[in-house]
C-alpha cells in the first residue's frame, strides 16, 4: 500500500516512522509548504518530495496521510475523496463545525476508508480500560473523569491560530468521553487564564473544566491545564456500579528512591510523543487494516464531528455562562 | 474538663471514646431520646444518664458535645450558649441556612469555644496536604478535585430526613473546598439517581458533581456517589503552578498478591469510622485545646454556615439548571 | 482479669495501654527496678507500685506481664510458673539457648497460658499474608524474603548487653520465618559492620544477611541493617508456585506530591511503636483470649526457643564461616 | 557500518531489528546452521544468507554479531578477532571459565571493539539506578538484592545443554552485581528443585539463592526461580547509608481496577523481549558508538569472564556446601 504524506512537521515525522514500521505500507512521497522540511524528511526516507497536485493525480498512490496545518484538513479531505484515495487525517477536521458537517456529507459518498487521528483511542492503557468497561468489569459506568494536562503551554503565536483550548486541546478529551460514554446531552464549561496572562490577552483560556451530562444521568468531567511542570498528565477514571477503573500515568522509569526526603518515584513522561509512541504505531496499523483487510475504521469522520460539536458547545457555554444542549449544536442548527 | 454528651448513637460512641482517651477531658453525663442507647453508653463508661435540662443547668459541666440528630443541633447550640457551655457540635448546624445564620448571630455573643465537627480537617492525610499547599510545595493552587464516595447508600428512610445529598453528604466536601481554597464565587450542580430508584422517588439524588468557581479563576470539582462497593473512597487532588498534590485512599493493609490474575492490593477501608478513627481523636484534642489552653477553634460556626451556603446554592443550581452565585445565598438574601 | 506489670519502660507503657483498652483486663500493679519509672506509670493509671515478691504472692493477681530487661525474663517466667500465674513475656526468653531450654522444661509443667511477645505475628499486614499463604493464594511457598531495617542504631552501651544483632534484632525475623515457613534445616550467616565502627569494636555487627534452607528445598533470606534513615523498613515477600505475596511498608500518610523533582510519597513510619501500634493491642487481646476463653496461645515458649536456636546457629555460622545445622543446636547438644 | 549476523533465532531477530533501527548500521548478511531460519530472516530484511567463512573473509563487513548457540561463541570470537572484525557477542563467552580466560587473552590483542551482550545494563531503569547510586543519591551502597524470576522454565532439553541455572540464568544477575557493586570476595550458593522434578533429574536446580560478600563488608543477595506465573519478575534494590533505591517491575499497562475483590493492577510484562525491548536498541547503539565513534564498550570481555567466574564459584559452593572464594576461581587456578 503506497502512501503519500502531507505535512513534514513533528507529527508528520512520527507518522512517517509508523508507515515504515508496518511492512504492509510504504511511504512514497511527501509534500509540505515548508520545502526544507519536506526535503529533509524525504531524504531521510530515501523518497521524493512532490506537489499536492502530483500526489492527488498519481493513481499508484493508495492513501494520503494529512498531517499538515489544521486549516488545510477539510480541503485536503475533500480533494482526497475526489481523487479516490484512502484518507488518514489528523484531528480536528476543521475549526468550524459547519465546515466539518459539510466534510461529513462528502465523506459519506466515499467508498475508501477515512480515519481521524484520535491517537489516544489506540493507547494500550486506554484501550484496556475501554475493553474492561465494555466487558462490565466495573458494572455500568456512572461517573467519568478525564484529567489531561500538558507540561507547558505552546507559544502564544500558536494559541492565536489554535482555535482555542476546547478545539485544540480538550478535543482529545471530548473524543475520549465519546469513546467511553458516547455523546452527552449537555455541556457546561468553566475556564480561566491562570498560567500565562498573554494567553488571556489572546482571547483564550489555559485552564478549563467541562462537565458533560448524559440523557441517562451519567456525568463526565474533564479537567485541562496548559501547564503541569512535572510532565504529560493523562489519566482517566470511571466509577461504575461495581467499582472504579483508572488509567494512571506512564512514568519515565520504575525507579523508587526512599530517603529522609520521602519515597521519590519517576514523573510521568514529559512529552506526548513519548507517551503515545506505541499508540501512533497501533493507530497506523488500524488504518492499514481498514485499507488492506477491509476492516472498519475505529475513528470515523462522525467521531471527528462529534468531538468538534462538543468543543463548540463548550465555547458557547463558557461565553454564555450556562449549560448548552449538544444535539442542536451537532446538527449545526 | 467535664463533658456531657447529647446523643448516644454511632457517632456519639466514637466521641465518648475520644473524650476518655484525652487525659484532660472526662465524660460525666449522657442523654439521648432513646433511653436504652443512653443507658448502654452510660454503663460502659461508668457514668449516669441525665436529662438535657439537668445537664444544661449543672454548672460543674464545662462543655457539651452535640451528636444528636440534625434537627436538634441549632436548638442545642442556642441552649448551650445561654447556659455558658463550651460547645462541640456535629455538622451541619441546621438544614436551613436561614436558621444557621441566626445561630451564627447568637454564637457571636458567646465567650466560650464553639466548634463544628468537620472531622476531615483533622485527618492526618488531608492536614498534611493542607500544610504542603500552604507552604507552597506545588505553587499556587489552580484546580481542586474532591472525590468522595460512600460504600453503600443509607436506608431510604434516612435519605428522606437527611436534607438531601448536598446538605447531608457533600457538605463535608464543600467544607474541604472551603478549607483548602476558601469560599467560591459560584456553584454549578449536576446530579442523577443512578444507584437506587427509591432515592429518586424520595426526591433526592445519589450521584452528584458540583463545580465551584472562584473569583480569581480557580476551579474546584466535587464528585459524590452513594455507592462504591469497594469501600470508602476519599481522595483530594490539587493542581498548582508547580505540580500536583494528592491524598490517596487509606487501604485495609499493605499486602500485594501477584498472580496470573494481576497484582491485587487491598481495597480502601470500608467504613468512615475506620477511615477517620485518628481524625476523631485529633479533632477532640483540638477542642480541648481551645477550652483548656484558649487556642482558637479550627472549625468555626462560620465554617458551618459556609458549607451550608454551598449546599443550598448547589440545591438551587440543580433545580434551576444554571450556575448560582454564592455570596447572595450566604447572606441569606 | 487482674494483671501486674514487670517493667515500666517504653515497651511496658505500650502494654499498659493495651491492658486498659481491653475491657476484660485490668492493670492492678506495676514494678520496676527504676522506682521513678514505676511511680510515674502507676500514677498515670491510678494504681500502686508493688515489689515483685508482693505481686507474685498476691493470689488475686491472675497474670503477669514481663517487660523488664532481658536478663530477668527466664527467672521471672520460672517464678511466675511457681506462683501459678498466667504469663506474658517479651522476647527473648533468655540470651542463652541452654537456659531457654530449661525454661521450656519448667513451662511444660504449667497449666496456665504462657505467651511470648512476638508482636509482628499480630500485625494485620503480616497476619493477612500468613492467612493468604495458608489458604494457598500463591500456591506452595518456595522463596521467603524478610527485609528488616531499623531507622538508626541504638546506643553502643545497649549493643554491648543486647546479645548481638542475631539475638536482639533478627530474632523477630527468625520468628517470622518460623511463623511462615516453619523451622529450617540449616543456617548460613553473613555480617559486617558498615554503620558504626563502634558497634564493631563492641564485637557486634550492624548489617546481616542470613539464609535459611529447609529440608524440602525451600529457602528463606533475611536482611537486617541497624540503619535505614527513612524509617522502619519492614517487608516480607514470598514466592509461591502460583505467584508472589508481599507485605509492603506502612507509610506516614497517603499524600503524593508530583513536581519537577518527581513523585514524592511518604516514608515508612519511623518508629516501631507507631508501626506495630495495632499489633500490640491485638497481641494482648490474644493473650486475654487464652486466659479467659481458654484459647491456645499463638506464640509459645517453643516459638521462643526456636527463634533463639536460629539466632545461636547464625552466631556460630558467622564465626565459623560455614552453614550450621539447626536441629543439633535446638536440642542444646 | 556493515554487519553480519550469526544466528537467526529469537535473539538474532531482535538484534536484526536493532541494526535496522540505527541509521549508522546496516545488516548485510546472515548465517545459521538452520538454513530455513537464516533464509526467512534474510528474506525479511532483503539480504542474502552466506556461510560463516564467506562472512569472515569479506573485508567489506565491519562487524559480526554472534547470536548463535553458546557452544559456538568462543570459536567465533576468536575467528572474528583473526578476521579483524568488530565483535558483538551474546552472553556467555563460554560455559568453561578456562576457555573464557583463553578468549580474554586473544581479545586483549585485538584493536577492534569487542562487546558482550549484557542487555540489562542498558535497560533505562537499571541504568537510572546505576547513575543514582554512583551519584550518591542513597549514600554508600551496603546491601544489594537482585530478584530475577522467569515466568516459566524452558524445555528440559534446553536445560540439559544450558550449563545450569548459574551459568545460563543467574549469569545476568552476577553481571548486575558486578555492574553495581564490583567483584565480590566470596560466593555462597543455595539451590533446590521445586518447580519441575525433571529439571532435578537433569542434574540442575530451578530455584537458587546466592549471597556474594565483598571485601569491604557489603553483601549482595540474588534470588532466582525458573517460574513466576505472573510474568518476568526483574527487580533490584540497594540499601545505602542514606536510603534505599529500587527498580520495580515494568507492568503491562497502568490500569487499576478496584472492586470488592481489591485493587487489581497489571502484572509485570511476561516476556524478556518485551521487558528489554528498549534495552536491546540502546545496547546496539552503544556498540555502534564504540565502532564508529571510538567510544569504549560498556560491557567488556572481562565483564563476561567475571560473570562466568561467579557462576563457577556458585556451582562449586552449591556442590561443596560452603562459601567459595572468588579470586582464585577468576584466575583459573
Coordinates of C-alpha atoms in Angstrom, one line a residue, chain B residues 37-331:
Chain B
X37 CA -28.9 3.8 74.0
X38 CA -28.1 6.3 76.7
X39 CA -28.2 3.7 79.4
X40 CA -25.9 1.4 77.5
X41 CA -23.3 4.0 76.8
X42 CA -23.5 5.4 80.3
X43 CA -23.0 1.9 81.8
X44 CA -20.0 1.2 79.6
X45 CA -18.4 4.4 80.8
X46 CA -19.5 4.0 84.5
X47 CA -21.5 7.3 84.4
X48 CA -25.1 8.4 84.7
X49 CA -27.7 9.3 82.2
X50 CA -29.3 12.7 82.8
X51 CA -31.9 14.9 81.1
X52 CA -30.9 17.7 78.8
X53 CA -32.2 20.3 81.2
X54 CA -30.2 18.8 84.1
X55 CA -27.1 18.9 82.1
X56 CA -27.5 22.4 80.9
X57 CA -28.3 23.5 84.5
X58 CA -25.3 21.9 86.1
X59 CA -22.6 24.4 86.5
X60 CA -19.9 21.8 87.1
X61 CA -20.2 20.7 83.5
X62 CA -17.8 22.7 81.3
X63 CA -18.7 21.5 77.8
X64 CA -21.4 19.8 75.8
X65 CA -20.9 17.6 72.8
X66 CA -23.9 17.6 70.4
X67 CA -24.1 14.4 68.5
X68 CA -27.8 14.1 68.5
X69 CA -30.0 14.2 65.3
X70 CA -29.5 17.1 62.9
X71 CA -32.9 18.8 63.7
X72 CA -31.8 19.3 67.4
X73 CA -28.4 21.0 66.6
X74 CA -29.4 24.6 66.4
X75 CA -31.7 24.5 69.4
X76 CA -28.9 22.8 71.5
X77 CA -26.3 25.2 70.4
X78 CA -28.5 28.1 71.4
X79 CA -29.3 26.5 74.8
X80 CA -25.6 25.7 75.3
X81 CA -24.7 29.4 74.6
X82 CA -27.4 30.5 77.2
X83 CA -26.0 28.0 79.7
X84 CA -22.4 29.3 79.2
X85 CA -21.1 26.0 78.0
X86 CA -18.2 25.3 75.6
X87 CA -19.9 23.6 72.6
X88 CA -18.8 20.9 70.2
X89 CA -21.4 20.3 67.5
X90 CA -21.6 17.7 64.8
X91 CA -22.2 19.0 61.3
X92 CA -24.5 20.5 60.0
X93 CA -25.6 23.4 62.1
X94 CA -29.1 23.0 60.6
X95 CA -30.7 22.0 57.4
X96 CA -31.9 25.7 56.9
X97 CA -29.3 28.3 56.0
X98 CA -31.6 31.0 57.5
X99 CA -31.7 29.2 60.8
X100 CA -27.9 28.7 60.7
X101 CA -27.4 32.4 60.1
X102 CA -29.4 33.1 63.3
X103 CA -27.3 30.6 65.2
X104 CA -24.2 32.4 63.9
X105 CA -25.6 35.7 65.4
X106 CA -26.1 34.1 68.8
X107 CA -22.8 32.3 68.7
X108 CA -21.1 35.7 68.0
X109 CA -22.0 36.8 71.5
X110 CA -20.6 33.7 73.2
X111 CA -17.3 33.9 75.1
X112 CA -16.7 30.1 75.2
X113 CA -15.4 28.0 72.3
X114 CA -17.9 26.7 69.8
X115 CA -16.5 24.2 67.3
X116 CA -18.1 22.3 64.3
X117 CA -17.3 18.7 63.8
X118 CA -15.7 18.8 60.3
X119 CA -13.7 15.7 61.1
X120 CA -11.9 15.5 57.8
X121 CA -9.9 18.7 58.5
X122 CA -8.2 16.6 61.3
X123 CA -7.4 13.6 59.2
X124 CA -3.5 13.4 59.1
X125 CA -3.6 13.0 55.3
X126 CA -5.7 16.0 54.5
X127 CA -3.9 18.0 57.2
X128 CA -0.6 17.2 55.5
X129 CA -2.0 18.2 52.1
X130 CA -3.2 21.5 53.6
X131 CA 0.2 22.2 55.1
X132 CA 2.0 21.4 52.0
X133 CA -0.3 23.6 49.9
X134 CA 0.0 26.5 52.3
X135 CA 3.8 26.0 52.3
X136 CA 3.8 26.4 48.5
X137 CA 5.0 22.9 47.8
X138 CA 3.0 22.9 44.5
X139 CA 3.0 26.6 44.0
X140 CA -0.4 28.4 43.7
X141 CA -3.4 26.2 43.7
X142 CA -5.4 26.2 40.5
X143 CA -7.6 23.1 40.2
X144 CA -9.0 21.2 43.1
X145 CA -10.7 17.9 42.8
X146 CA -12.5 16.1 45.6
X147 CA -13.7 12.5 45.2
X148 CA -16.0 11.3 47.9
X149 CA -17.9 8.1 47.6
X150 CA -19.7 6.1 50.3
X151 CA -19.5 2.4 50.1
X152 CA -23.3 1.9 50.1
X153 CA -26.4 4.2 50.4
X154 CA -28.1 4.6 53.8
X155 CA -31.7 3.4 54.1
X156 CA -34.2 5.4 52.2
X157 CA -35.9 6.3 55.5
X158 CA -32.7 8.1 56.4
X159 CA -32.4 9.8 53.0
X160 CA -35.9 11.3 53.5
X161 CA -34.9 13.2 56.6
X162 CA -31.3 13.8 55.6
X163 CA -31.7 17.2 53.8
X164 CA -30.5 15.7 50.6
X165 CA -27.1 14.6 49.2
X166 CA -25.7 18.2 49.1
X167 CA -26.5 19.0 52.8
X168 CA -26.0 15.5 54.2
X169 CA -23.0 14.1 52.3
X170 CA -21.4 16.7 50.1
X171 CA -21.3 19.2 52.9
X172 CA -18.1 17.5 54.0
X173 CA -16.6 18.1 50.6
X174 CA -17.9 21.7 50.5
X175 CA -16.1 22.2 53.8
X176 CA -13.0 20.6 52.3
X177 CA -13.0 23.0 49.4
X178 CA -13.5 26.0 51.7
X179 CA -10.7 24.6 54.0
X180 CA -8.3 24.4 51.1
X181 CA -9.4 27.1 48.6
X182 CA -11.7 29.4 50.6
X183 CA -15.2 30.4 49.6
X184 CA -16.0 30.3 45.8
X185 CA -18.0 32.8 43.8
X186 CA -20.4 30.4 42.0
X187 CA -21.8 26.9 42.3
X188 CA -22.9 24.7 39.4
X189 CA -24.5 21.4 40.4
X190 CA -25.3 18.3 38.4
X191 CA -27.0 15.2 39.8
X192 CA -28.7 12.0 39.0
X193 CA -30.2 8.9 40.5
X194 CA -28.2 6.0 39.3
X195 CA -27.8 3.8 42.4
X196 CA -31.3 3.3 43.7
X197 CA -34.5 4.5 42.1
X198 CA -36.1 4.7 45.6
X199 CA -33.7 7.5 46.4
X200 CA -35.0 9.3 43.3
X201 CA -38.6 8.6 44.4
X202 CA -37.8 10.2 47.7
X203 CA -36.8 13.4 45.8
X204 CA -33.1 13.0 46.2
X205 CA -30.1 12.2 44.0
X206 CA -27.5 9.6 44.8
X207 CA -24.8 10.8 42.3
X208 CA -23.6 14.4 42.1
X209 CA -21.0 16.5 40.5
X210 CA -20.5 20.1 41.6
X211 CA -18.2 22.7 40.1
X212 CA -17.1 25.7 42.3
X213 CA -15.6 28.7 40.5
X214 CA -13.5 31.2 42.4
X215 CA -13.3 35.0 41.8
X216 CA -9.6 34.6 40.9
X217 CA -10.2 31.9 38.3
X218 CA -9.5 28.8 40.4
X219 CA -11.9 25.9 39.9
X220 CA -12.9 23.1 42.3
X221 CA -14.7 19.9 41.3
X222 CA -16.5 17.6 43.7
X223 CA -17.7 14.1 42.8
X224 CA -20.1 12.2 45.1
X225 CA -21.7 8.8 44.8
X226 CA -23.7 7.0 47.5
X227 CA -22.1 3.7 46.2
X228 CA -18.6 2.5 45.7
X229 CA -18.8 -1.2 46.5
X230 CA -15.1 -1.4 47.3
X231 CA -15.1 0.9 50.3
X232 CA -14.9 4.4 51.4
X233 CA -13.3 6.4 48.6
X234 CA -12.0 9.7 49.8
X235 CA -9.4 11.5 47.7
X236 CA -8.4 15.0 47.2
X237 CA -6.1 16.4 44.5
X238 CA -4.8 19.9 43.8
X239 CA -3.0 21.1 40.6
X240 CA -0.8 24.0 41.4
X241 CA 1.5 26.1 39.4
X242 CA 4.4 23.9 40.3
X243 CA 2.8 20.4 40.5
X244 CA 0.1 18.2 41.8
X245 CA -0.5 17.1 45.3
X246 CA -2.9 14.3 46.2
X247 CA -4.3 12.4 49.1
X248 CA -4.9 8.8 48.1
X249 CA -7.1 6.3 49.8
X250 CA -6.2 4.6 53.1
X251 CA -6.2 0.8 52.4
X252 CA -7.0 -2.1 54.7
X253 CA -3.5 -3.4 54.7
X254 CA -0.2 -3.3 52.7
X255 CA -0.4 -6.8 51.2
X256 CA 0.1 -7.2 47.5
X257 CA -0.5 -10.5 45.8
X258 CA 0.7 -11.0 42.2
X259 CA -0.6 -14.0 40.3
X260 CA -1.8 -14.7 36.7
X261 CA -4.8 -12.6 37.7
X262 CA -2.7 -9.5 38.1
X263 CA -1.3 -7.6 41.2
X264 CA -4.0 -7.4 43.8
X265 CA -3.7 -4.9 46.6
X266 CA -6.1 -4.1 49.4
X267 CA -9.2 -2.0 49.0
X268 CA -9.8 1.3 50.7
X269 CA -11.1 0.8 54.2
X270 CA -14.8 0.3 54.1
X271 CA -16.2 2.4 56.8
X272 CA -15.9 6.1 57.7
X273 CA -15.2 5.3 61.4
X274 CA -12.2 3.2 60.4
X275 CA -11.1 5.8 57.9
X276 CA -11.3 8.7 60.3
X277 CA -10.5 6.9 63.5
X278 CA -7.4 9.0 64.1
X279 CA -9.1 12.2 62.9
X280 CA -11.8 12.0 65.6
X281 CA -9.2 11.8 68.4
X282 CA -7.2 14.7 66.9
X283 CA -10.4 16.7 66.4
X284 CA -11.4 16.2 70.1
X285 CA -8.0 17.2 71.3
X286 CA -8.2 20.4 69.2
X287 CA -11.5 21.3 71.0
X288 CA -10.0 20.6 74.4
X289 CA -7.0 22.8 73.4
X290 CA -9.5 25.6 72.7
X291 CA -11.3 25.1 76.0
X292 CA -8.3 24.5 78.2
X293 CA -5.5 26.4 76.6
X294 CA -7.5 29.1 74.9
X295 CA -6.5 28.2 71.4
X296 CA -8.8 29.2 68.5
X297 CA -11.2 26.5 67.3
X298 CA -10.1 25.2 63.9
X299 CA -13.7 24.7 62.6
X300 CA -16.0 27.6 63.4
X301 CA -19.7 28.3 63.2
X302 CA -18.8 30.4 60.2
X303 CA -17.3 27.4 58.6
X304 CA -20.6 25.6 59.3
X305 CA -22.5 28.4 57.7
X306 CA -20.2 28.4 54.7
X307 CA -20.6 24.7 54.0
X308 CA -24.4 25.0 54.3
X309 CA -24.4 28.0 52.0
X310 CA -22.6 26.0 49.3
X311 CA -25.1 23.1 49.8
X312 CA -28.1 25.5 49.4
X313 CA -26.5 27.0 46.3
X314 CA -26.0 23.5 44.9
X315 CA -29.6 22.6 45.5
X316 CA -30.8 25.8 43.7
X317 CA -28.3 25.2 40.8
X318 CA -29.5 21.7 40.4
X319 CA -33.2 22.6 40.4
X320 CA -32.7 25.6 38.1
X321 CA -30.1 24.1 35.8
X322 CA -27.7 27.1 35.9
X323 CA -24.8 28.3 37.9
X324 CA -25.8 30.1 41.2
X325 CA -23.9 32.9 42.8
X326 CA -22.7 32.1 46.3
X327 CA -22.4 35.5 48.0
X328 CA -26.1 36.3 47.9
X329 CA -27.0 32.9 49.3
X330 CA -24.6 33.3 52.1
X331 CA -26.2 36.5 53.4

